[in-house]
Short mmCIF file of C-alpha atoms and ligand atoms in Angstrom, two decimals:
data_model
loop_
_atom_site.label_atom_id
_atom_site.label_comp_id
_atom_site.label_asym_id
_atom_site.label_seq_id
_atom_site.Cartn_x
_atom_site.Cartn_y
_atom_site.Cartn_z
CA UNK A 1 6.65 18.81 17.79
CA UNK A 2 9.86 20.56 16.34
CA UNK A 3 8.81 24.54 15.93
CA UNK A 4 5.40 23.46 15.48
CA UNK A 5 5.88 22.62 11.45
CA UNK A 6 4.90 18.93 11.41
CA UNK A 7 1.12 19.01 12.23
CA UNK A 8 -0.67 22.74 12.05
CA UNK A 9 -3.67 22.86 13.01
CA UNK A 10 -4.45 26.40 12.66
CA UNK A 11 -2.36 28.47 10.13
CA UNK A 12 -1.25 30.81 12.88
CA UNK A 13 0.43 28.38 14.54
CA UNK A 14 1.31 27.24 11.44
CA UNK A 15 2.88 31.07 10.60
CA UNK A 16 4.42 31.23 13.87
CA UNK A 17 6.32 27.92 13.67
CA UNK A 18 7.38 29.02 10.27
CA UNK A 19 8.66 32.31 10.95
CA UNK A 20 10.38 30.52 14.41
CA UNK A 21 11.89 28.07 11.61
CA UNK A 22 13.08 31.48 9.05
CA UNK A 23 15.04 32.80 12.16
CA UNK A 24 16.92 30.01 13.08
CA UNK A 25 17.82 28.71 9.09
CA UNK A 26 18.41 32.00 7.96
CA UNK A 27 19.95 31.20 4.04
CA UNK A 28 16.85 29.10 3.53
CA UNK A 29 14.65 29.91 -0.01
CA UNK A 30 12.32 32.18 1.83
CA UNK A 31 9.66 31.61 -0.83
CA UNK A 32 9.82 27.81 -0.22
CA UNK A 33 8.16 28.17 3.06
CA UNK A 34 5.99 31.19 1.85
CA UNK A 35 2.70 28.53 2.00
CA UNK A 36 -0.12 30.65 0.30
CA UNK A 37 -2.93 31.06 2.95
CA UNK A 38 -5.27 28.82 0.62
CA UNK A 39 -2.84 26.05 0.49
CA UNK A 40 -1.58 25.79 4.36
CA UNK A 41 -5.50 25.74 5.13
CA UNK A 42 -5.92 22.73 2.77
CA UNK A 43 -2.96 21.12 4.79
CA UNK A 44 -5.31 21.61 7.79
CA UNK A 45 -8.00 19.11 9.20
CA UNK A 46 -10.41 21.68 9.99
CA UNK A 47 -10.19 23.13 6.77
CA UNK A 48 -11.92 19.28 5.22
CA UNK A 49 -15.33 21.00 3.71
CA UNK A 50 -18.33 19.15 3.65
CA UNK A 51 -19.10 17.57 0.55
CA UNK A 52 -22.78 16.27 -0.94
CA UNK A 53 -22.28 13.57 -3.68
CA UNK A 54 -26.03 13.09 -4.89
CA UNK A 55 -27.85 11.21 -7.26
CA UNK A 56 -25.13 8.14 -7.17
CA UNK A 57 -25.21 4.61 -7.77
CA UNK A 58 -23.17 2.60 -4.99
CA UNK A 59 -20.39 0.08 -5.18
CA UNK A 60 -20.17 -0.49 -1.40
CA UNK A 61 -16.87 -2.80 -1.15
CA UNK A 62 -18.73 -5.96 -0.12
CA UNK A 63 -22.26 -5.77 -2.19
CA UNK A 64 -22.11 -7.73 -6.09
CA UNK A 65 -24.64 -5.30 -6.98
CA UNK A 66 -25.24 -1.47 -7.34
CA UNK A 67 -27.68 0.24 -4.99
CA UNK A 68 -30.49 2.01 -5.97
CA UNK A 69 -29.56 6.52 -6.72
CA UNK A 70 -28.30 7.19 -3.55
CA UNK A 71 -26.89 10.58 -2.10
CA UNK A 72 -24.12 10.73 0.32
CA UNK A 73 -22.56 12.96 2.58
CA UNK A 74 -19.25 13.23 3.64
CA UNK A 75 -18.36 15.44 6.70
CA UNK A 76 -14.98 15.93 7.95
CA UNK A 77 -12.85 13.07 6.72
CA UNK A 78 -15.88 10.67 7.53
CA UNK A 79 -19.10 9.38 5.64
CA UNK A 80 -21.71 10.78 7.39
CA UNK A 81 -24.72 9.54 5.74
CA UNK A 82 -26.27 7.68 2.94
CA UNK A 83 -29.82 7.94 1.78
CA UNK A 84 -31.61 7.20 -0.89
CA UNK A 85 -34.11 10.38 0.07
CA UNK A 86 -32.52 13.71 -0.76
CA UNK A 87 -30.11 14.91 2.28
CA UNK A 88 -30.10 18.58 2.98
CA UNK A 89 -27.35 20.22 3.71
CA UNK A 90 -27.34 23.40 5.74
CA UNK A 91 -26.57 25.82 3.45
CA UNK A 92 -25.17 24.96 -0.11
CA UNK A 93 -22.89 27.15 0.17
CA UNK A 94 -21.49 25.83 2.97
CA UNK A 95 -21.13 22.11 1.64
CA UNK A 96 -19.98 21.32 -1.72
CA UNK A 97 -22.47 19.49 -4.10
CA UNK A 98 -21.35 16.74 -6.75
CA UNK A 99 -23.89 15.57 -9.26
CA UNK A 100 -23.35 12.06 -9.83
CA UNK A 101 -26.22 11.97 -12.70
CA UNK A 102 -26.05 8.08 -11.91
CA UNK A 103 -22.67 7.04 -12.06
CA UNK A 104 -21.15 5.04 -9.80
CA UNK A 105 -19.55 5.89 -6.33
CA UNK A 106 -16.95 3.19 -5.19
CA UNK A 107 -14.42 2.97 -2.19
CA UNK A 108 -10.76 3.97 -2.89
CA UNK A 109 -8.92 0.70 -4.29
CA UNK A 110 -6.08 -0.61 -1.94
CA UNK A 111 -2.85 -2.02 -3.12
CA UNK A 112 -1.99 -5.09 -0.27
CA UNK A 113 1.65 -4.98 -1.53
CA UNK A 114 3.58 -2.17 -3.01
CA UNK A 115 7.01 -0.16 -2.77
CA UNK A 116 6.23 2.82 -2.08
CA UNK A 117 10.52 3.84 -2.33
CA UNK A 118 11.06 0.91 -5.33
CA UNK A 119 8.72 1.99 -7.98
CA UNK A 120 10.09 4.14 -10.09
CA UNK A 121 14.45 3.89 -9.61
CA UNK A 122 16.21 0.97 -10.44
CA UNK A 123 18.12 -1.37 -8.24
CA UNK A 124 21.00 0.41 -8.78
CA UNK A 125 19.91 4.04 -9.25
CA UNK A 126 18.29 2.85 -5.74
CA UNK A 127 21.68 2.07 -4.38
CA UNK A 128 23.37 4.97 -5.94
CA UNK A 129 21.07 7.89 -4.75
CA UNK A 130 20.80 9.64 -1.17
CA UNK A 131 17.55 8.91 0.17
CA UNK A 132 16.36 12.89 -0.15
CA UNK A 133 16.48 12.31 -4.00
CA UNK A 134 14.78 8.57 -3.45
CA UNK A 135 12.31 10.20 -1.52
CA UNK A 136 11.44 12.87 -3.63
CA UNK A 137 10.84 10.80 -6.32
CA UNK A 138 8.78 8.21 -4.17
CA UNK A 139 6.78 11.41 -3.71
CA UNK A 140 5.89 12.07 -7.13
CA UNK A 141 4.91 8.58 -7.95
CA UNK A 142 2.55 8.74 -4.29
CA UNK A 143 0.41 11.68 -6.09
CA UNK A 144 0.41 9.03 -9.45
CA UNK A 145 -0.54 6.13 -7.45
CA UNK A 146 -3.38 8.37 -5.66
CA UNK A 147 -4.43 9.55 -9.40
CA UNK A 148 -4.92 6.16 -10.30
CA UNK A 149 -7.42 5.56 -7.82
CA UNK A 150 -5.37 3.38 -5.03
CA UNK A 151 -6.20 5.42 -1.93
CA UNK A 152 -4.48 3.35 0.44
CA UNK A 153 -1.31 0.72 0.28
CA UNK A 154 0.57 -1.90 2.54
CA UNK A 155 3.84 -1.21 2.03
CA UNK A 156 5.75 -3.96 1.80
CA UNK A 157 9.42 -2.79 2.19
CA UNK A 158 11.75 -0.21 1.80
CA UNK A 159 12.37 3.42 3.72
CA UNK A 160 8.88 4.64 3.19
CA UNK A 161 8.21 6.17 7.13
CA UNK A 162 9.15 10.18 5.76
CA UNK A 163 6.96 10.02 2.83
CA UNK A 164 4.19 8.24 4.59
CA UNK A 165 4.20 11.23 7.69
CA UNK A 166 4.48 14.11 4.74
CA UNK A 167 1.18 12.46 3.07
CA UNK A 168 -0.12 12.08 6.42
CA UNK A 169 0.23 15.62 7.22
CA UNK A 170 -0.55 16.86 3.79
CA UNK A 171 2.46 18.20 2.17
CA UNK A 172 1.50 16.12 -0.70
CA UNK A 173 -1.01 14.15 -2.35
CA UNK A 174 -0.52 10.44 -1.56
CA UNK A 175 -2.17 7.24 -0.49
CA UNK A 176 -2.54 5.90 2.92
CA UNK A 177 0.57 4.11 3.33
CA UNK A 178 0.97 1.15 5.57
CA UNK A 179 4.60 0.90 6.48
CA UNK A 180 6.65 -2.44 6.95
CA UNK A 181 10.01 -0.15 6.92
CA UNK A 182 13.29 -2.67 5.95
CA UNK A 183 12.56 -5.76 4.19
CA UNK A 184 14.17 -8.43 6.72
CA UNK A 185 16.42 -10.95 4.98
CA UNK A 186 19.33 -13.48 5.64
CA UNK A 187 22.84 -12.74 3.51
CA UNK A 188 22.41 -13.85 0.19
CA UNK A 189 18.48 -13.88 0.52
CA UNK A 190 15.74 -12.22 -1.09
CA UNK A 191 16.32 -8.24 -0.30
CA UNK A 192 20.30 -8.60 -0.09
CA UNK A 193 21.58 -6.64 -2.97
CA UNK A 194 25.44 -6.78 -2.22
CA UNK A 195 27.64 -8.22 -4.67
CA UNK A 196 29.88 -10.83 -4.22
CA UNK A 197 32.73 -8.92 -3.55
CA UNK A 198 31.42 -6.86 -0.80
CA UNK A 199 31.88 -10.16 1.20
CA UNK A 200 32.99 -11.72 4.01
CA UNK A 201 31.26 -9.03 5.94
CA UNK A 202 33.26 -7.61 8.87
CA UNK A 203 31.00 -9.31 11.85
CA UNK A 204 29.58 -6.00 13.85
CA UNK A 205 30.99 -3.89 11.38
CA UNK A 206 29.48 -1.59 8.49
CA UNK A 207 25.89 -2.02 7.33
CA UNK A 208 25.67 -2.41 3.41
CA UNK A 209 24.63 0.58 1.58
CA UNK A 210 20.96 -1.20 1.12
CA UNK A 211 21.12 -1.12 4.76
CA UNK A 212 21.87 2.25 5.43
CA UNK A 213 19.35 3.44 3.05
CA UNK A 214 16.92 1.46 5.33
CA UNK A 215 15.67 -0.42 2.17
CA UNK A 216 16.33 -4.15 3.63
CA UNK A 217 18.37 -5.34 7.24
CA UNK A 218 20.76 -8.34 6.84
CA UNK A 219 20.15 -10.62 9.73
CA UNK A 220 21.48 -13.62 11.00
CA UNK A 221 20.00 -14.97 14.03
CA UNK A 222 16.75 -14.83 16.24
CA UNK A 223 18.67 -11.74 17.98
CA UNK A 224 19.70 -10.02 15.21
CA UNK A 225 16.22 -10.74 13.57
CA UNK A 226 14.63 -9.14 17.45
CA UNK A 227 16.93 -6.01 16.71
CA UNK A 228 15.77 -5.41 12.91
CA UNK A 229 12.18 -6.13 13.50
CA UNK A 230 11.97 -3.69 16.74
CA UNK A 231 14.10 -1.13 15.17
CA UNK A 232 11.11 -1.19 12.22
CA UNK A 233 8.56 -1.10 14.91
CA UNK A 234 10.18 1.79 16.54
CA UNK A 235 10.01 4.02 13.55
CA UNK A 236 6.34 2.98 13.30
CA UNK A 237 5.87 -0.07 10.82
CA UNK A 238 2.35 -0.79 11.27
CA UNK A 239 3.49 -4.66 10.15
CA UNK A 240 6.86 -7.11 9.88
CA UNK A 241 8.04 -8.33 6.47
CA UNK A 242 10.45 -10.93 6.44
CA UNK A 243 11.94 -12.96 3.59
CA UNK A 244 11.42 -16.62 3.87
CA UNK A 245 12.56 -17.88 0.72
CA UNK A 246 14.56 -16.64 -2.40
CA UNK A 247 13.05 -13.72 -4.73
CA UNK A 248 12.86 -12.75 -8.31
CA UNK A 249 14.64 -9.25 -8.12
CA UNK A 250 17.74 -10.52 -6.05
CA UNK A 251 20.82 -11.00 -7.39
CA UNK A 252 21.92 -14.56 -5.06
CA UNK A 253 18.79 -16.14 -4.17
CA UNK A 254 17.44 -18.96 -5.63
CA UNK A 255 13.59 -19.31 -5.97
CA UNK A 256 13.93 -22.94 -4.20
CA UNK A 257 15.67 -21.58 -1.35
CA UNK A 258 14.23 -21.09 2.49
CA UNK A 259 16.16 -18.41 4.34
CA UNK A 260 15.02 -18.03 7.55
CA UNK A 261 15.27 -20.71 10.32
CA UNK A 262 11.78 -21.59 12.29
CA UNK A 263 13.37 -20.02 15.44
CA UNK A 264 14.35 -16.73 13.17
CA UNK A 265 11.16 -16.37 11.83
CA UNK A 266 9.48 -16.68 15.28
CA UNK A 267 11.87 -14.02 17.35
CA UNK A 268 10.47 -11.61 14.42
CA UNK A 269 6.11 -12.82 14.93
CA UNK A 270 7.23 -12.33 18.92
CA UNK A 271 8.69 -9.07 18.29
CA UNK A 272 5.44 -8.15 16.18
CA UNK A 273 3.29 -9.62 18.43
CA UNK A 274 4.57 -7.59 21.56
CA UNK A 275 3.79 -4.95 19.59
CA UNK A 276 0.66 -5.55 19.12
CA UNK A 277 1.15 -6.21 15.28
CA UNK A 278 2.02 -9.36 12.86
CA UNK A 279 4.71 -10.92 10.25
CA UNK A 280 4.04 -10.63 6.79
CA UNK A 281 6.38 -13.33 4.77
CA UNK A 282 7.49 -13.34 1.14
CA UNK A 283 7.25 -16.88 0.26
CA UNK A 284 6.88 -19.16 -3.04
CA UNK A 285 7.35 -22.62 -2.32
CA UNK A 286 5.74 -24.82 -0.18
CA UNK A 287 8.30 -25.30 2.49
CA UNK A 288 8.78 -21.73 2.68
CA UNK A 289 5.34 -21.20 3.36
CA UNK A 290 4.81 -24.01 5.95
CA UNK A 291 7.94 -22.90 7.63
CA UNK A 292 6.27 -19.57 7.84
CA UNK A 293 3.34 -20.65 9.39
CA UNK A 294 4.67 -23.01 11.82
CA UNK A 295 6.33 -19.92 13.29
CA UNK A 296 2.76 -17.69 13.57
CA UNK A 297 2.93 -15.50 10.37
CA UNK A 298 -0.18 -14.11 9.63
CA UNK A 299 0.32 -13.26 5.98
CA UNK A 300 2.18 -15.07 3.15
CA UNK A 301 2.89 -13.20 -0.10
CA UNK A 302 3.01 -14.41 -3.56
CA UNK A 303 2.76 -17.53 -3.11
CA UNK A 304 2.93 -18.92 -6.72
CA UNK A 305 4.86 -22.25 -6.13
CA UNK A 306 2.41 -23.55 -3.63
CA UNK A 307 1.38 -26.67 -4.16
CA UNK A 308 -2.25 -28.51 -2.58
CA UNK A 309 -1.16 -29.24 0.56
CA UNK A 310 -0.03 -26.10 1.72
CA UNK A 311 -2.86 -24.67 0.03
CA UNK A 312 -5.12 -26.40 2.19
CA UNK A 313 -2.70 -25.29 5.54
CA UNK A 314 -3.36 -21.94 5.11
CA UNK A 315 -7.18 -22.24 4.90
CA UNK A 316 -7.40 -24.39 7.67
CA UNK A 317 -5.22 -22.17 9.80
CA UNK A 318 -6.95 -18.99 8.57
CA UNK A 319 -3.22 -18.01 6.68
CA UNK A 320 -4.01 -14.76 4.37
CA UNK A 321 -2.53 -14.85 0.83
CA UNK A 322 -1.59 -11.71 -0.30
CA UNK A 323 -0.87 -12.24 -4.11
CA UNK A 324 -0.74 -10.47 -7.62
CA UNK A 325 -1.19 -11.83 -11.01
CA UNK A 326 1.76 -11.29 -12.61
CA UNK A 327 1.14 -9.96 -16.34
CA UNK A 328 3.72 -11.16 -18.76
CA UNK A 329 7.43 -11.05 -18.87
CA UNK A 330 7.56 -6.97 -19.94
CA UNK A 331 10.98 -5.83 -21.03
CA UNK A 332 10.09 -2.73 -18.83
CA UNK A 333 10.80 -4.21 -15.65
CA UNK A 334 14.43 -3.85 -15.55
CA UNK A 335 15.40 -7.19 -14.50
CA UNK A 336 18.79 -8.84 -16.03
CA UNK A 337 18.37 -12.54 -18.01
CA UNK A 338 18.93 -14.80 -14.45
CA UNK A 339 16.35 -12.51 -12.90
CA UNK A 340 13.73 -12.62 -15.92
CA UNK A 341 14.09 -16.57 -15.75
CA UNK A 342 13.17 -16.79 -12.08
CA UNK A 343 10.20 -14.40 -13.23
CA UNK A 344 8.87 -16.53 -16.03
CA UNK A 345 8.95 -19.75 -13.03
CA UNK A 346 6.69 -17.29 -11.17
CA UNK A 347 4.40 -16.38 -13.89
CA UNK A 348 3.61 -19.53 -14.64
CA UNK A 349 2.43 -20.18 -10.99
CA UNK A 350 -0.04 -17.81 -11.47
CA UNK A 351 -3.12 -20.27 -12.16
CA UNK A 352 -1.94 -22.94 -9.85
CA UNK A 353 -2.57 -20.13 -6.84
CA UNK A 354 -5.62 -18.50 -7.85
CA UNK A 355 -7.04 -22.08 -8.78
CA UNK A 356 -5.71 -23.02 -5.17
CA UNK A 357 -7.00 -20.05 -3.45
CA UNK A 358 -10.79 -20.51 -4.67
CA UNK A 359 -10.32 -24.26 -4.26
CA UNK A 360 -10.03 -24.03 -0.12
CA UNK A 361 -11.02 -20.71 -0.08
CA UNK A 362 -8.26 -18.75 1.41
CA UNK A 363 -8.66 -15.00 2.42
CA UNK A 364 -6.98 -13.40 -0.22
CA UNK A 365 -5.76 -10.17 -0.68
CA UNK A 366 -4.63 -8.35 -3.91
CA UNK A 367 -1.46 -6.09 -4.71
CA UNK A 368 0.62 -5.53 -7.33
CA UNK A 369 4.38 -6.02 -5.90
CA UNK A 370 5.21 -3.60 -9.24
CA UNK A 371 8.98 -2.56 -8.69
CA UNK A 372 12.13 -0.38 -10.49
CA UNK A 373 9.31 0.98 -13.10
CA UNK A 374 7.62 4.01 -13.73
CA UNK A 375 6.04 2.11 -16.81
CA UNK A 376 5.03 -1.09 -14.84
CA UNK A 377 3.75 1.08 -12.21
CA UNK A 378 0.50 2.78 -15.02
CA UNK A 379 -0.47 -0.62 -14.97
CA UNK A 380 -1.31 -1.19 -11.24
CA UNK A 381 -5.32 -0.89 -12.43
CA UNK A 382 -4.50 -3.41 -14.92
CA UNK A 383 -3.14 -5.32 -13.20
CA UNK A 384 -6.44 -5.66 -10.62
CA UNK A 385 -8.16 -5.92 -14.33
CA UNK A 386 -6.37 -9.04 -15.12
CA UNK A 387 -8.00 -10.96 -11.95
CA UNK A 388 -10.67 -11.56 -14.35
CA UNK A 389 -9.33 -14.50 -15.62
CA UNK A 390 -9.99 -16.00 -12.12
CA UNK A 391 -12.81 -13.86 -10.65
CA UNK A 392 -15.86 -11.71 -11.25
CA UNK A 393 -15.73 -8.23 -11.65
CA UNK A 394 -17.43 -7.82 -8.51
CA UNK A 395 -15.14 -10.49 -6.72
CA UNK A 396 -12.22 -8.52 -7.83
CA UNK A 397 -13.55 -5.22 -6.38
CA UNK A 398 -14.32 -6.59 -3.00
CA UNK A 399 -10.66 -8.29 -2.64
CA UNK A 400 -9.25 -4.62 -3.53
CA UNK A 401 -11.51 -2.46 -1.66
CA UNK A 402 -13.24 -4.51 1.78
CA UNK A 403 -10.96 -7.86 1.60
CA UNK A 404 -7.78 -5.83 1.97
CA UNK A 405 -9.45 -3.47 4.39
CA UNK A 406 -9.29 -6.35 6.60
CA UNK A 407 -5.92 -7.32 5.93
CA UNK A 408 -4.76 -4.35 7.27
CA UNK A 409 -6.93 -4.55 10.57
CA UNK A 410 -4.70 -7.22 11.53
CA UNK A 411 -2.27 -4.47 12.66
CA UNK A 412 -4.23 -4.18 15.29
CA UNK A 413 -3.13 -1.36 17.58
CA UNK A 414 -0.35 0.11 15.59
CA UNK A 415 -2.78 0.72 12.34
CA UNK A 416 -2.09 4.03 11.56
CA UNK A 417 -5.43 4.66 10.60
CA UNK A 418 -8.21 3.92 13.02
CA UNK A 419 -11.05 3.54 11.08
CA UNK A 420 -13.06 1.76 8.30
CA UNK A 421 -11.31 1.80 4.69
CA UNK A 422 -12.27 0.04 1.34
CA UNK A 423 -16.57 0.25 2.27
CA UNK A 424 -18.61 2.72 1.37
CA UNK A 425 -21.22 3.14 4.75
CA UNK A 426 -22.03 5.31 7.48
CA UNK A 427 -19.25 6.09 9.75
CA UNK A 428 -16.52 5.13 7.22
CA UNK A 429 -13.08 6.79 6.31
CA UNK A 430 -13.63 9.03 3.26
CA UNK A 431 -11.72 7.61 0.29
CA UNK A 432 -14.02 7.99 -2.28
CA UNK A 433 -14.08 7.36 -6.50
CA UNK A 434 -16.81 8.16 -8.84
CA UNK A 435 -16.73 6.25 -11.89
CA UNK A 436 -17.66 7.16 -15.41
CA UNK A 437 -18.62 3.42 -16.03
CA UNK A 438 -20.18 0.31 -14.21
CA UNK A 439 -17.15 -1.25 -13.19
CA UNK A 440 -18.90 -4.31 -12.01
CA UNK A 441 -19.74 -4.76 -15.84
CA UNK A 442 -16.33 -3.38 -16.94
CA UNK A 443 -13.70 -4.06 -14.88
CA UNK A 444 -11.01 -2.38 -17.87
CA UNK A 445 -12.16 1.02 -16.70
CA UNK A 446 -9.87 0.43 -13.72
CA UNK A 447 -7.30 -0.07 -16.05
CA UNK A 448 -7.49 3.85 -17.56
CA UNK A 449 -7.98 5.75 -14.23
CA UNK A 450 -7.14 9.25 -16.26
CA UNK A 451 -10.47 8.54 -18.23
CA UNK A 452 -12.39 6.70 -15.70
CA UNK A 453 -12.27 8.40 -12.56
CA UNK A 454 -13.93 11.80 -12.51
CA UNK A 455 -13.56 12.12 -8.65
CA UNK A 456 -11.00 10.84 -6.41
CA UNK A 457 -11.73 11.86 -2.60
CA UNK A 458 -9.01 10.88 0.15
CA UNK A 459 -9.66 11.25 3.73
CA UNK A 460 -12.56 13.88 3.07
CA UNK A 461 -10.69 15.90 0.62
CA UNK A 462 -11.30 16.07 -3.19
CA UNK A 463 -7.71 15.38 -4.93
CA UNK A 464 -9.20 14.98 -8.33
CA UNK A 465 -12.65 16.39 -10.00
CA UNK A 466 -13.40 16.55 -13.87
CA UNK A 467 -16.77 16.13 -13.49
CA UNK A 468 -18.49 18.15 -16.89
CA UNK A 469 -20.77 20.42 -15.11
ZN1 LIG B 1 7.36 -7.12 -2.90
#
């Protein structure tokens, strides 16, 4: 890698790479790259400590019920053991020791569809900014979403490959972030923010700022739909999304409408497939959603205009449903009057798919889709809360934590991170919460994560701890 700066694994190479970098940039902030020692050994796997949380109850990801006081302990970035005997530890020194005094330990939550890049600007402060800035600000609201307990997302569109490698390599506190890269979409369909008088495009000629920013790729035809999808791939999207049918947020797409042809949609699952990897589409209506699964997607998202028949077509064909309930028509979301009526059409889908989704019992995933809000984006716990109308507790947990765990195994070889997520066993990936609460009694306590959460553990290391000791 590049002067040795993207991965250090020891801090002397580390050092080296950064002193290699202060030669050749010269005017650059020297105390911007002056890592204290403490800090660039965080950054570095073998720095993960080993960490003892005893005397805990267990939310597992799958189980309706607690276990019995448990201690576990996490070594490395992996759960090591669980026993409900005490487990020593070589020296306590050595390994660091929470006291759980009962409370509960849960997996990390996991947000099936977010935006990582859309959260907190606005359509247009989107369009307006460079992408440092967008970045940036991306990576302050990745340390918020971590703080609230989500752990892991899917990211379901926009330019999100830079923030998800500085997480990954620990420049900053984030989730696990499953990229999709650009949103693929047809002119005038969901994810095509141009006006009307940017057109008639200029065939081969300049991308649209959207575009360029890498938030969404115009395309056309199977081969221009080939060309977007790959170039994703190539930057490392760990899935596909496409845009079958019109959106809320987009300024010229109808809800009714389907954008994509058959032959469209399939150049993208081929593409995917090749890859080793699958099509996620965003689709509402019926034919949308039939469309999409005549041509081999794997996912469907949203969802809320399906009607019985194509509720039964995705069970029978084993068709995930990657949905959110959508809370209530909040001023906060920055939407203009055409764009809050399409919303209020959605909203009021809301009990037709859950209803639909227990009816035929469709594998279905939970995210939050929350968009162009710093405000919306506090409520991502409550909006897993709100899944109460429609499920257990418990049943709620599972989707968020195991269920979506297996969502995102169907990226197959290009997920990012090998490994189990959203269970709480032996051999498992580290994302960790302790929980001042039963959350399988109270599923609100989701809803304040500042209050709730005492501990939040990511990949082996400890990100939040207000444990009273
Ligand atoms: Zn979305």
């Amino acid at each position: 890698m590049p002067f040795g700066l993207s991965v250090p694994t020891s801090l002397d190479r580390f050092r080296q790479g950064t002193t290699l970098l202060l030669l050749l940039s010269g005017a650059l902030c020297l105390g911007a790259w002056q890592i204290p020692a403490a800090q660039a050994q965080s950054a570095s796997p073998s720095a993960r400590s080993t960490t003892l949380f005893e005397n805990v109850r267990i939310f597992d990801g799958k189980s309706p019920t607690l276990s019995a006081t448990s201690n576990v302990l996490v070594r490395g970035n992996v759960i090591e053991r669980i026993s409900t005997a005490p487990i020593d530890v070589p020296s306590r020194t050595d390994a660091q020791v929470i006291n759980g005094n009962g409370r509960v330990l849960m997996p990390g939550l996991i947000d099936a569809h977010w935006h990582a890049m859309l959260v907190r600007p606005t359509p247009a402060m989107l369009l307006a900014s460079d992408i440092g800035y967008s970045t940036l600000l991306a990576g302050v609201e990745a340390t918020a979403t971590l703080m609230r307990g989500f752990t892991t997302v899917r990211d379901m569109g926009g330019p999100s490959f830079s923030l998800k490698r500085a997480i990954d390599e620990g420049l900053l506190p984030g989730p696990r972030i499953y990229s999709s890269g650009a949103i693929i979409t047809i002119t005038s369909g969901h994810g095509d923010f141009r006006q009307r008088s940017d057109l008639p495009r200029t065939i081969g000629g300049m991308l649209a700022r959207v575009e360029q920013l890498g938030g969404s790729m115009i395309a056309d035809s199977p081969d221009e739909v080939r060309v977007r999808a790959r170039e994703q791939l190539m930057q490392g999207a760990s899935q596909i999304k496409l845009t079958a049918g019109g959106g809320v947020a987009s300024p010229f797409s109808p809800l009714d409408v389907s954008t994509f042809t058959e032959a469209e949609l399939r150049a993208a699952v081929e593409a995917a497939e090749n890859w080793g990897t699958y099509v996620c589409t965003h689709a509402y209506t019926p034919a949308s959603i039939q469309r999409s699964i005549a041509a081999g997607v794997k996912c469907i998202e949203h969802a809320h205009l399906i009607d019985d028949a194509t509720a039964r077509l995705m069970a029978e064909k084993g068709v995930w449903l990657s949905t959110q309930p959508f809370l209530d028509l909040s001023p906060a979301s920055g939407l203009g009057p055409a764009e809050q009526a399409k919303l209020a059409q959605v909203v009021t889908g809301t009990d037709r798919v859950y209803a639909l989704a227990r009816k035929y019992g469709i594998k279905t995933a939970f995210g939050t889709d929350i968009l162009f809000s710093e405000a919306l984006a506090k409520r991502q716990g409550a909006m897993l809360a709100a899944l109460t109308r429609w499920y257990t507790p418990a049943e709620a947990l599972v989707m968020a934590t195991s269920t979506n765990a297996e969502l995102l195994q169907l990226s197959g070889l290009r997920n990012p991170y090998p490994g189990k997520l959203g269970i709480v066993e032996e051999r498992a990936l580290a994302d960790l919460l302790l929980v001042d609460g039963n959350p399988l009694e109270d599923l609100d306590l989701i809803a304040d994560p500042d209050r709730s959460y005492l501990v939040i553990m990511k990949d082996g290391r400890i990100h939040k701890d207000t444990l009273p000791r």
